[in-house]
Amino acid sequence: MHRNRLTLAVAVATATAALPQFATAQRPNPKALVQQALAAMGGETIAAAAAVRTTGVMHEYMLGNAERAEGPWRVFYSRINELRPTAGGRLRRTAIVLGPAANSPERVTVLTDSVVTTKAGSTEAPLPPMFHDDLASYVEMQPDRALQLAMAASAVQLEAPVSRYGVMHDVVSLPWSGRRMAIELSRETHLPDAVEVRGEFAHDFRRAPFGDVRLRAEYVNWTAEAGKVWWPYQYLLSLDGEPLRDITIGSVALEGGAPADSFAVSDSLRTLYAISAASSPPSFKFGSRGGPQELRDGIIRMRDYWMMTAVRQDDGIVLVEAHLTGHYLGEVIDYLKTKYPTLPVKAIVMTSDPWAHVGGVREAVARGIPIYVNGRSIPFLTRVVKSSHASNPDRLAKSPRAPRFIPVSRRLALGSGDNRIELYPVAGAYSERMVMAYFPAHKLLYGSDLVFADRQQKGYFRTPAIELRRAVAREGLAVDSLFCVQATPMIAWSDFVPVGGLEAGVAAGK
């Protein structure tokens, strides 16, 4: 290893001798810096390759989906084999999820310039556009590919240098896919130690609420390959400082080509992908899965990707949830204006705070609508409200105003009459930040995000079901029927039993 590094260091020194040398008083040329970085990685050898194949292990964090919106996050481990052309735009990833009890079947994901698909066994299907955006960023942020993009860009710029771990780095940036890509180049090794993309990911309902985000890849454990190429054996990816993926590379091979069918996608799958793209964020459409459904007089459920519920009361309408997007929330409000022209939307109740469920929060704040939410969620929602949306200003960015968050820390009554709502924290291990909404006159319960039917067994997933039943017993509520945020039909409370039965302490309200 040390001999290879020495051999390559001599080769790189020779290759870079002919490059422009920068006087300390001069501002370096960004293209010359990029050319120097390509030479440091192994320029001509990489340029001669048609594809890169890597194997490794991926440690992936499920951002925005945990007991609390700030993490810690659930983790998935996968063994991966990736093939990508050096010209970019495509990727073939074969992955096996390494489970604690058993590994998953092999899954193949194929990214092209316009489509992303997945195949497990004989089942092949398109993935939503958010996955295309994610994988395309991953491919184009690879160090060799980012440098190629910078060499080809007509508007590459030099930004202020930064110090990382005591080493100065020059920073070059370029426009990429409606965003801005920045590459940090070590002044000592000239290697691209980090690549960062800044901008909006509108198709991703977990990233979109934050507006302009920073997707960052740091490359470490640079290793000499056959005395010709330097390659990082560790990729550390983060989103606005939150860990996203850690990838440990086991092997790297520069190949002269790829099998002809490596990135082939059938016409039928392309058609299905186009249909999926038309119904995915940011194009959520009100009524895309059927018209609103009236569960009780004045209690209306919006049957879309996730369910919002409108509750008519004498002095206004209460909306349950503010998910999907600001545009979708506006469509729901427009519908309610038509149905109840004299009643304003007086409040929104948010029953949980995963990233995928907060897309309408900024629109609600911009409209001055108070939001009832578990008090533990308010710091996170305040962060969402304060996030930058400079790339694509929304209503709140154009007309800023302070949020009106009302914490739910104990029983809280909202409204009067037959559609009076009582809000209660659920207060469990899984449901630490969730709120349930009870309609006493109807003996009807809205169970937040705690009702998941188990397709393999009779009943519902055990932990959320136990916690919801515990909360109902604790508060002494008489419940006949149950519904939730998920796109499931309303069910009888007596049928709501978790898989494997119910522990004795639940029935006793302990």
Short mmCIF file of C-alpha atoms in Angstrom, two decimals, residues 159-494:
data_model
loop_
_atom_site.label_atom_id
_atom_site.label_comp_id
_atom_site.label_asym_id
_atom_site.label_seq_id
_atom_site.Cartn_x
_atom_site.Cartn_y
_atom_site.Cartn_z
CA GLU A 159 -15.88 30.47 -3.92
CA ALA A 160 -14.19 31.44 -0.66
CA PRO A 161 -11.73 28.79 0.58
CA VAL A 162 -12.63 26.74 3.67
CA SER A 163 -10.60 25.01 6.34
CA ARG A 164 -11.58 21.39 7.00
CA TYR A 165 -9.84 19.46 9.77
CA GLY A 166 -6.94 21.90 9.69
CA VAL A 167 -6.43 21.67 5.91
CA MET A 168 -7.30 24.52 3.55
CA HIS A 169 -9.56 23.68 0.63
CA ASP A 170 -10.31 25.68 -2.49
CA VAL A 171 -13.98 25.60 -3.44
CA VAL A 172 -15.28 25.63 -7.01
CA SER A 173 -18.99 25.69 -7.78
CA LEU A 174 -21.25 25.26 -10.79
CA PRO A 175 -24.98 25.17 -11.59
CA TRP A 176 -26.44 21.66 -11.60
CA SER A 177 -30.02 20.49 -12.13
CA GLY A 178 -31.57 23.74 -10.92
CA ARG A 179 -29.30 23.75 -7.88
CA ARG A 180 -25.68 24.62 -7.16
CA MET A 181 -22.89 22.09 -6.76
CA ALA A 182 -19.71 22.95 -4.84
CA ILE A 183 -16.50 20.87 -4.79
CA GLU A 184 -13.92 21.24 -2.01
CA LEU A 185 -10.36 20.57 -3.22
CA SER A 186 -7.54 19.97 -0.76
CA ARG A 187 -4.60 22.32 -1.27
CA GLU A 188 -2.25 19.57 -0.07
CA THR A 189 -3.40 16.53 -2.07
CA HIS A 190 -5.59 18.36 -4.64
CA LEU A 191 -8.17 15.58 -4.14
CA PRO A 192 -11.93 16.40 -4.00
CA ASP A 193 -12.61 15.75 -0.32
CA ALA A 194 -16.25 16.89 -0.42
CA VAL A 195 -19.05 17.63 -2.88
CA GLU A 196 -22.10 19.60 -1.81
CA VAL A 197 -25.38 20.29 -3.61
CA ARG A 198 -27.46 23.24 -2.42
CA GLY A 199 -31.04 23.83 -3.44
CA GLU A 200 -34.57 22.47 -3.42
CA PHE A 201 -35.70 18.83 -3.79
CA ALA A 202 -39.35 19.50 -4.60
CA HIS A 203 -40.18 15.90 -5.57
CA ASP A 204 -39.10 14.53 -2.20
CA PHE A 205 -41.87 15.03 0.37
CA ARG A 206 -39.36 14.49 3.19
CA ARG A 207 -36.94 17.18 1.95
CA ALA A 208 -39.33 19.63 0.29
CA PRO A 209 -40.71 21.20 3.52
CA PHE A 210 -37.19 22.48 4.30
CA GLY A 211 -36.85 24.34 0.99
CA ASP A 212 -33.19 24.99 0.21
CA VAL A 213 -31.18 22.17 1.74
CA ARG A 214 -27.53 21.07 1.70
CA LEU A 215 -26.85 17.57 0.44
CA ARG A 216 -23.23 16.86 1.28
CA ALA A 217 -20.89 13.99 0.45
CA GLU A 218 -17.53 13.74 2.22
CA TYR A 219 -14.96 11.37 0.78
CA VAL A 220 -12.31 9.84 3.06
CA ASN A 221 -9.94 6.88 3.27
CA TRP A 222 -8.37 7.73 -0.09
CA THR A 223 -6.51 4.65 -1.33
CA ALA A 224 -4.08 4.08 -4.20
CA GLU A 225 -5.44 1.57 -6.72
CA ALA A 226 -2.72 -0.27 -8.70
CA GLY A 227 -0.47 2.77 -8.46
CA LYS A 228 -2.62 4.61 -11.01
CA VAL A 229 -5.77 5.91 -9.34
CA TRP A 230 -6.69 7.34 -5.96
CA TRP A 231 -10.17 6.36 -4.79
CA PRO A 232 -12.10 7.09 -1.56
CA TYR A 233 -13.15 3.95 0.31
CA GLN A 234 -15.60 5.75 2.57
CA TYR A 235 -18.52 7.99 1.53
CA LEU A 236 -20.25 10.00 4.24
CA LEU A 237 -23.50 11.60 3.04
CA SER A 238 -25.57 14.05 5.06
CA LEU A 239 -28.64 16.26 4.61
CA ASP A 240 -28.52 19.61 6.39
CA GLY A 241 -26.08 18.09 8.84
CA GLU A 242 -28.18 14.98 9.53
CA PRO A 243 -26.53 11.64 8.66
CA LEU A 244 -28.08 10.18 5.51
CA ARG A 245 -25.83 7.33 4.32
CA ASP A 246 -22.42 5.96 5.17
CA ILE A 247 -20.94 3.71 2.48
CA THR A 248 -17.84 1.59 3.02
CA ILE A 249 -16.26 0.45 -0.25
CA GLY A 250 -14.87 -3.08 -0.49
CA SER A 251 -13.55 -2.99 -4.06
CA VAL A 252 -13.26 -0.64 -7.03
CA ALA A 253 -12.81 -1.63 -10.67
CA LEU A 254 -12.50 0.64 -13.69
CA GLU A 255 -14.03 -1.24 -16.61
CA GLY A 256 -13.91 -0.81 -20.36
CA GLY A 257 -17.67 -1.16 -20.74
CA ALA A 258 -20.90 -2.52 -19.28
CA PRO A 259 -23.20 -5.34 -20.45
CA ALA A 260 -25.62 -4.01 -23.05
CA ASP A 261 -28.72 -4.63 -20.92
CA SER A 262 -27.32 -3.19 -17.68
CA PHE A 263 -29.49 -0.07 -17.87
CA ALA A 264 -32.31 -1.29 -20.10
CA VAL A 265 -35.86 -0.27 -19.13
CA SER A 266 -38.91 -1.58 -21.00
CA ASP A 267 -41.41 0.73 -22.67
CA SER A 268 -44.16 -0.54 -20.35
CA LEU A 269 -42.13 0.43 -17.28
CA ARG A 270 -41.44 3.84 -18.76
CA THR A 271 -45.18 4.32 -19.22
CA LEU A 272 -45.86 3.29 -15.62
CA TYR A 273 -43.15 5.66 -14.42
CA ALA A 274 -44.76 8.54 -16.32
CA ILE A 275 -48.08 7.76 -14.62
CA SER A 276 -46.36 7.64 -11.23
CA ALA A 277 -44.59 10.94 -11.92
CA ALA A 278 -47.89 12.63 -12.74
CA SER A 279 -49.31 11.75 -9.30
CA SER A 280 -46.19 12.32 -7.18
CA PRO A 281 -44.97 15.43 -5.33
CA PRO A 282 -44.91 18.24 -6.04
CA SER A 283 -47.98 17.34 -8.12
CA PHE A 284 -50.21 16.01 -5.32
CA LYS A 285 -53.74 16.71 -6.48
CA PHE A 286 -56.83 17.10 -4.36
CA GLY A 287 -59.30 14.31 -5.17
CA SER A 288 -56.71 12.22 -7.04
CA ARG A 289 -57.93 9.08 -5.24
CA GLY A 290 -61.62 9.85 -5.20
CA GLY A 291 -63.89 12.56 -3.86
CA PRO A 292 -64.19 13.53 -0.19
CA GLN A 293 -66.02 11.07 2.07
CA GLU A 294 -68.41 12.20 4.82
CA LEU A 295 -67.90 9.93 7.84
CA ARG A 296 -70.46 11.77 9.97
CA ASP A 297 -72.45 14.92 9.37
CA GLY A 298 -69.80 17.61 8.97
CA ILE A 299 -66.81 15.28 9.38
CA ILE A 300 -65.27 14.91 5.92
CA ARG A 301 -62.27 12.83 4.96
CA MET A 302 -60.08 13.77 1.97
CA ARG A 303 -59.25 10.49 0.24
CA ASP A 304 -55.81 11.22 -1.13
CA TYR A 305 -52.23 10.03 -0.56
CA TRP A 306 -52.56 10.50 3.17
CA MET A 307 -55.87 11.45 4.71
CA MET A 308 -56.78 14.95 5.85
CA THR A 309 -60.06 15.41 7.70
CA ALA A 310 -62.25 18.53 7.86
CA VAL A 311 -64.53 19.02 10.86
CA ARG A 312 -67.36 21.57 10.58
CA GLN A 313 -68.18 23.39 13.80
CA ASP A 314 -70.51 26.33 14.44
CA ASP A 315 -67.77 28.97 14.27
CA GLY A 316 -65.47 27.46 11.66
CA ILE A 317 -63.72 24.41 10.30
CA VAL A 318 -60.98 22.41 11.97
CA LEU A 319 -58.57 20.61 9.62
CA VAL A 320 -56.81 17.52 10.92
CA GLU A 321 -53.24 17.33 9.51
CA ALA A 322 -51.21 19.67 7.32
CA HIS A 323 -49.28 17.17 5.24
CA LEU A 324 -48.43 16.70 1.54
CA THR A 325 -47.68 20.23 0.23
CA GLY A 326 -48.72 23.84 0.67
CA HIS A 327 -50.41 23.70 -2.72
CA TYR A 328 -52.46 20.68 -1.64
CA LEU A 329 -53.52 22.39 1.58
CA GLY A 330 -54.66 25.36 -0.52
CA GLU A 331 -56.74 23.04 -2.74
CA VAL A 332 -58.43 21.55 0.34
CA ILE A 333 -59.20 25.01 1.71
CA ASP A 334 -60.63 26.10 -1.67
CA TYR A 335 -62.91 23.04 -1.64
CA LEU A 336 -64.11 23.87 1.88
CA LYS A 337 -64.82 27.49 0.86
CA THR A 338 -67.13 26.14 -1.81
CA LYS A 339 -68.86 23.70 0.51
CA TYR A 340 -69.06 26.01 3.55
CA PRO A 341 -68.74 29.56 2.14
CA THR A 342 -69.49 31.29 5.46
CA LEU A 343 -67.12 29.26 7.62
CA PRO A 344 -63.36 29.97 7.84
CA VAL A 345 -60.71 27.36 8.57
CA LYS A 346 -60.19 28.29 12.21
CA ALA A 347 -57.55 25.74 13.22
CA ILE A 348 -55.36 22.86 12.14
CA VAL A 349 -54.63 19.87 14.35
CA MET A 350 -51.36 18.07 13.63
CA THR A 351 -51.25 14.66 15.27
CA SER A 352 -47.62 13.73 14.47
CA ASP A 353 -44.47 15.29 13.06
CA PRO A 354 -42.62 12.94 10.66
CA TRP A 355 -41.03 14.91 7.83
CA ALA A 356 -43.39 13.43 5.26
CA HIS A 357 -46.40 14.88 7.13
CA VAL A 358 -45.40 18.53 7.47
CA GLY A 359 -45.49 19.77 3.87
CA GLY A 360 -48.43 22.12 4.48
CA VAL A 361 -47.16 23.72 7.70
CA ARG A 362 -45.61 26.80 6.08
CA GLU A 363 -48.77 27.42 4.04
CA ALA A 364 -50.88 27.20 7.20
CA VAL A 365 -48.59 29.68 8.97
CA ALA A 366 -48.68 32.02 5.97
CA ARG A 367 -52.50 32.00 6.11
CA GLY A 368 -52.45 32.80 9.84
CA ILE A 369 -54.11 29.52 10.85
CA PRO A 370 -53.32 28.41 14.43
CA ILE A 371 -51.85 24.91 14.70
CA TYR A 372 -52.62 22.57 17.61
CA VAL A 373 -49.78 20.12 18.09
CA ASN A 374 -47.98 18.13 20.76
CA GLY A 375 -45.76 20.66 22.52
CA ARG A 376 -42.71 18.46 21.98
CA SER A 377 -43.02 19.04 18.22
CA ILE A 378 -42.97 22.84 18.34
CA PRO A 379 -39.15 23.32 18.20
CA PHE A 380 -38.95 21.12 15.08
CA LEU A 381 -41.92 22.81 13.39
CA THR A 382 -40.36 26.18 14.17
CA ARG A 383 -37.29 25.00 12.26
CA VAL A 384 -39.51 24.11 9.29
CA VAL A 385 -41.12 27.55 9.42
CA LYS A 386 -37.74 29.30 9.50
CA SER A 387 -36.16 27.25 6.69
CA SER A 388 -34.97 29.10 3.59
CA HIS A 389 -37.09 28.89 0.43
CA ALA A 390 -35.11 31.41 -1.60
CA SER A 391 -34.82 29.16 -4.69
CA ASN A 392 -38.57 28.86 -5.07
CA PRO A 393 -40.30 31.30 -2.68
CA ASP A 394 -43.59 30.06 -1.23
CA ARG A 395 -46.32 32.21 0.29
CA LEU A 396 -44.54 32.43 3.66
CA ALA A 397 -41.22 33.40 2.06
CA LYS A 398 -42.97 36.21 0.19
CA SER A 399 -44.94 37.44 3.23
CA PRO A 400 -43.25 36.24 6.45
CA ARG A 401 -45.26 35.98 9.64
CA ALA A 402 -44.87 34.28 13.00
CA PRO A 403 -46.45 30.85 13.60
CA ARG A 404 -49.26 30.31 16.09
CA PHE A 405 -48.54 26.95 17.70
CA ILE A 406 -50.86 25.81 20.49
CA PRO A 407 -49.32 22.98 22.56
CA VAL A 408 -51.38 19.92 23.47
CA SER A 409 -49.96 18.56 26.72
CA ARG A 410 -53.18 17.29 28.32
CA ARG A 411 -56.88 17.06 27.42
CA LEU A 412 -57.83 20.06 25.31
CA ALA A 413 -61.37 20.69 24.01
CA LEU A 414 -61.85 22.33 20.62
CA GLY A 415 -65.28 23.69 19.60
CA SER A 416 -68.73 22.75 20.77
CA GLY A 417 -71.80 20.84 19.61
CA ASP A 418 -71.99 17.42 18.01
CA ASN A 419 -68.58 17.82 16.34
CA ARG A 420 -66.70 18.95 19.44
CA ILE A 421 -63.16 17.54 19.46
CA GLU A 422 -61.14 16.48 22.47
CA LEU A 423 -57.37 16.28 21.93
CA TYR A 424 -55.12 14.04 24.04
CA PRO A 425 -51.40 13.24 23.89
CA VAL A 426 -50.94 9.53 23.26
CA ALA A 427 -47.67 9.46 25.25
CA GLY A 428 -46.12 6.11 24.39
CA ALA A 429 -42.66 4.93 23.41
CA TYR A 430 -43.53 4.76 19.70
CA SER A 431 -46.10 7.57 19.93
CA GLU A 432 -44.10 9.99 22.08
CA ARG A 433 -45.21 13.03 20.05
CA MET A 434 -48.59 11.90 18.75
CA VAL A 435 -52.00 13.34 19.53
CA MET A 436 -55.33 11.51 19.23
CA ALA A 437 -58.60 13.32 18.48
CA TYR A 438 -61.85 12.11 20.06
CA PHE A 439 -65.41 13.03 19.04
CA PRO A 440 -67.50 12.34 22.19
CA ALA A 441 -70.93 12.75 20.54
CA HIS A 442 -70.05 10.14 17.91
CA LYS A 443 -67.82 7.87 20.04
CA LEU A 444 -65.40 8.26 17.15
CA LEU A 445 -61.61 8.27 17.49
CA TYR A 446 -58.96 9.63 15.13
CA GLY A 447 -55.92 7.49 15.96
CA SER A 448 -53.18 9.65 14.46
CA ASP A 449 -50.60 7.46 12.65
CA LEU A 450 -51.04 4.39 14.84
CA VAL A 451 -53.28 2.11 12.79
CA PHE A 452 -51.40 -0.25 10.48
CA ALA A 453 -53.10 -3.43 9.32
CA ASP A 454 -50.71 -6.40 9.23
CA ARG A 455 -51.19 -8.04 5.84
CA GLN A 456 -49.64 -11.29 6.94
CA GLN A 457 -51.69 -11.86 10.07
CA LYS A 458 -55.10 -10.92 11.41
CA GLY A 459 -54.94 -7.71 13.36
CA TYR A 460 -52.78 -4.59 13.53
CA PHE A 461 -49.15 -3.96 14.23
CA ARG A 462 -48.65 -4.64 17.88
CA THR A 463 -46.72 -1.67 19.31
CA PRO A 464 -48.77 1.23 17.87
CA ALA A 465 -52.02 -0.61 18.54
CA ILE A 466 -51.12 -1.29 22.18
CA GLU A 467 -50.13 2.33 22.75
CA LEU A 468 -53.34 3.69 21.26
CA ARG A 469 -55.51 1.30 23.27
CA ARG A 470 -53.56 2.20 26.41
CA ALA A 471 -54.19 5.90 25.84
CA VAL A 472 -57.92 5.32 25.30
CA ALA A 473 -58.12 3.25 28.49
CA ARG A 474 -56.11 5.84 30.43
CA GLU A 475 -58.48 8.65 29.42
CA GLY A 476 -61.61 6.54 29.93
CA LEU A 477 -62.94 7.14 26.42
CA ALA A 478 -65.93 5.23 25.03
CA VAL A 479 -64.96 4.43 21.43
CA ASP A 480 -67.13 2.70 18.85
CA SER A 481 -65.23 3.50 15.63
CA LEU A 482 -61.70 4.39 14.59
CA PHE A 483 -59.95 6.05 11.64
CA CYS A 484 -56.51 7.55 11.08
CA VAL A 485 -54.11 9.37 8.76
CA GLN A 486 -53.42 6.25 6.70
CA ALA A 487 -55.56 5.39 3.69
CA THR A 488 -57.49 2.66 5.51
CA PRO A 489 -61.27 2.37 5.94
CA MET A 490 -62.93 3.30 9.20
CA ILE A 491 -63.03 0.25 11.49
CA ALA A 492 -64.95 -0.89 14.55
CA TRP A 493 -63.02 -0.35 17.77
CA SER A 494 -63.80 -3.92 18.80
#
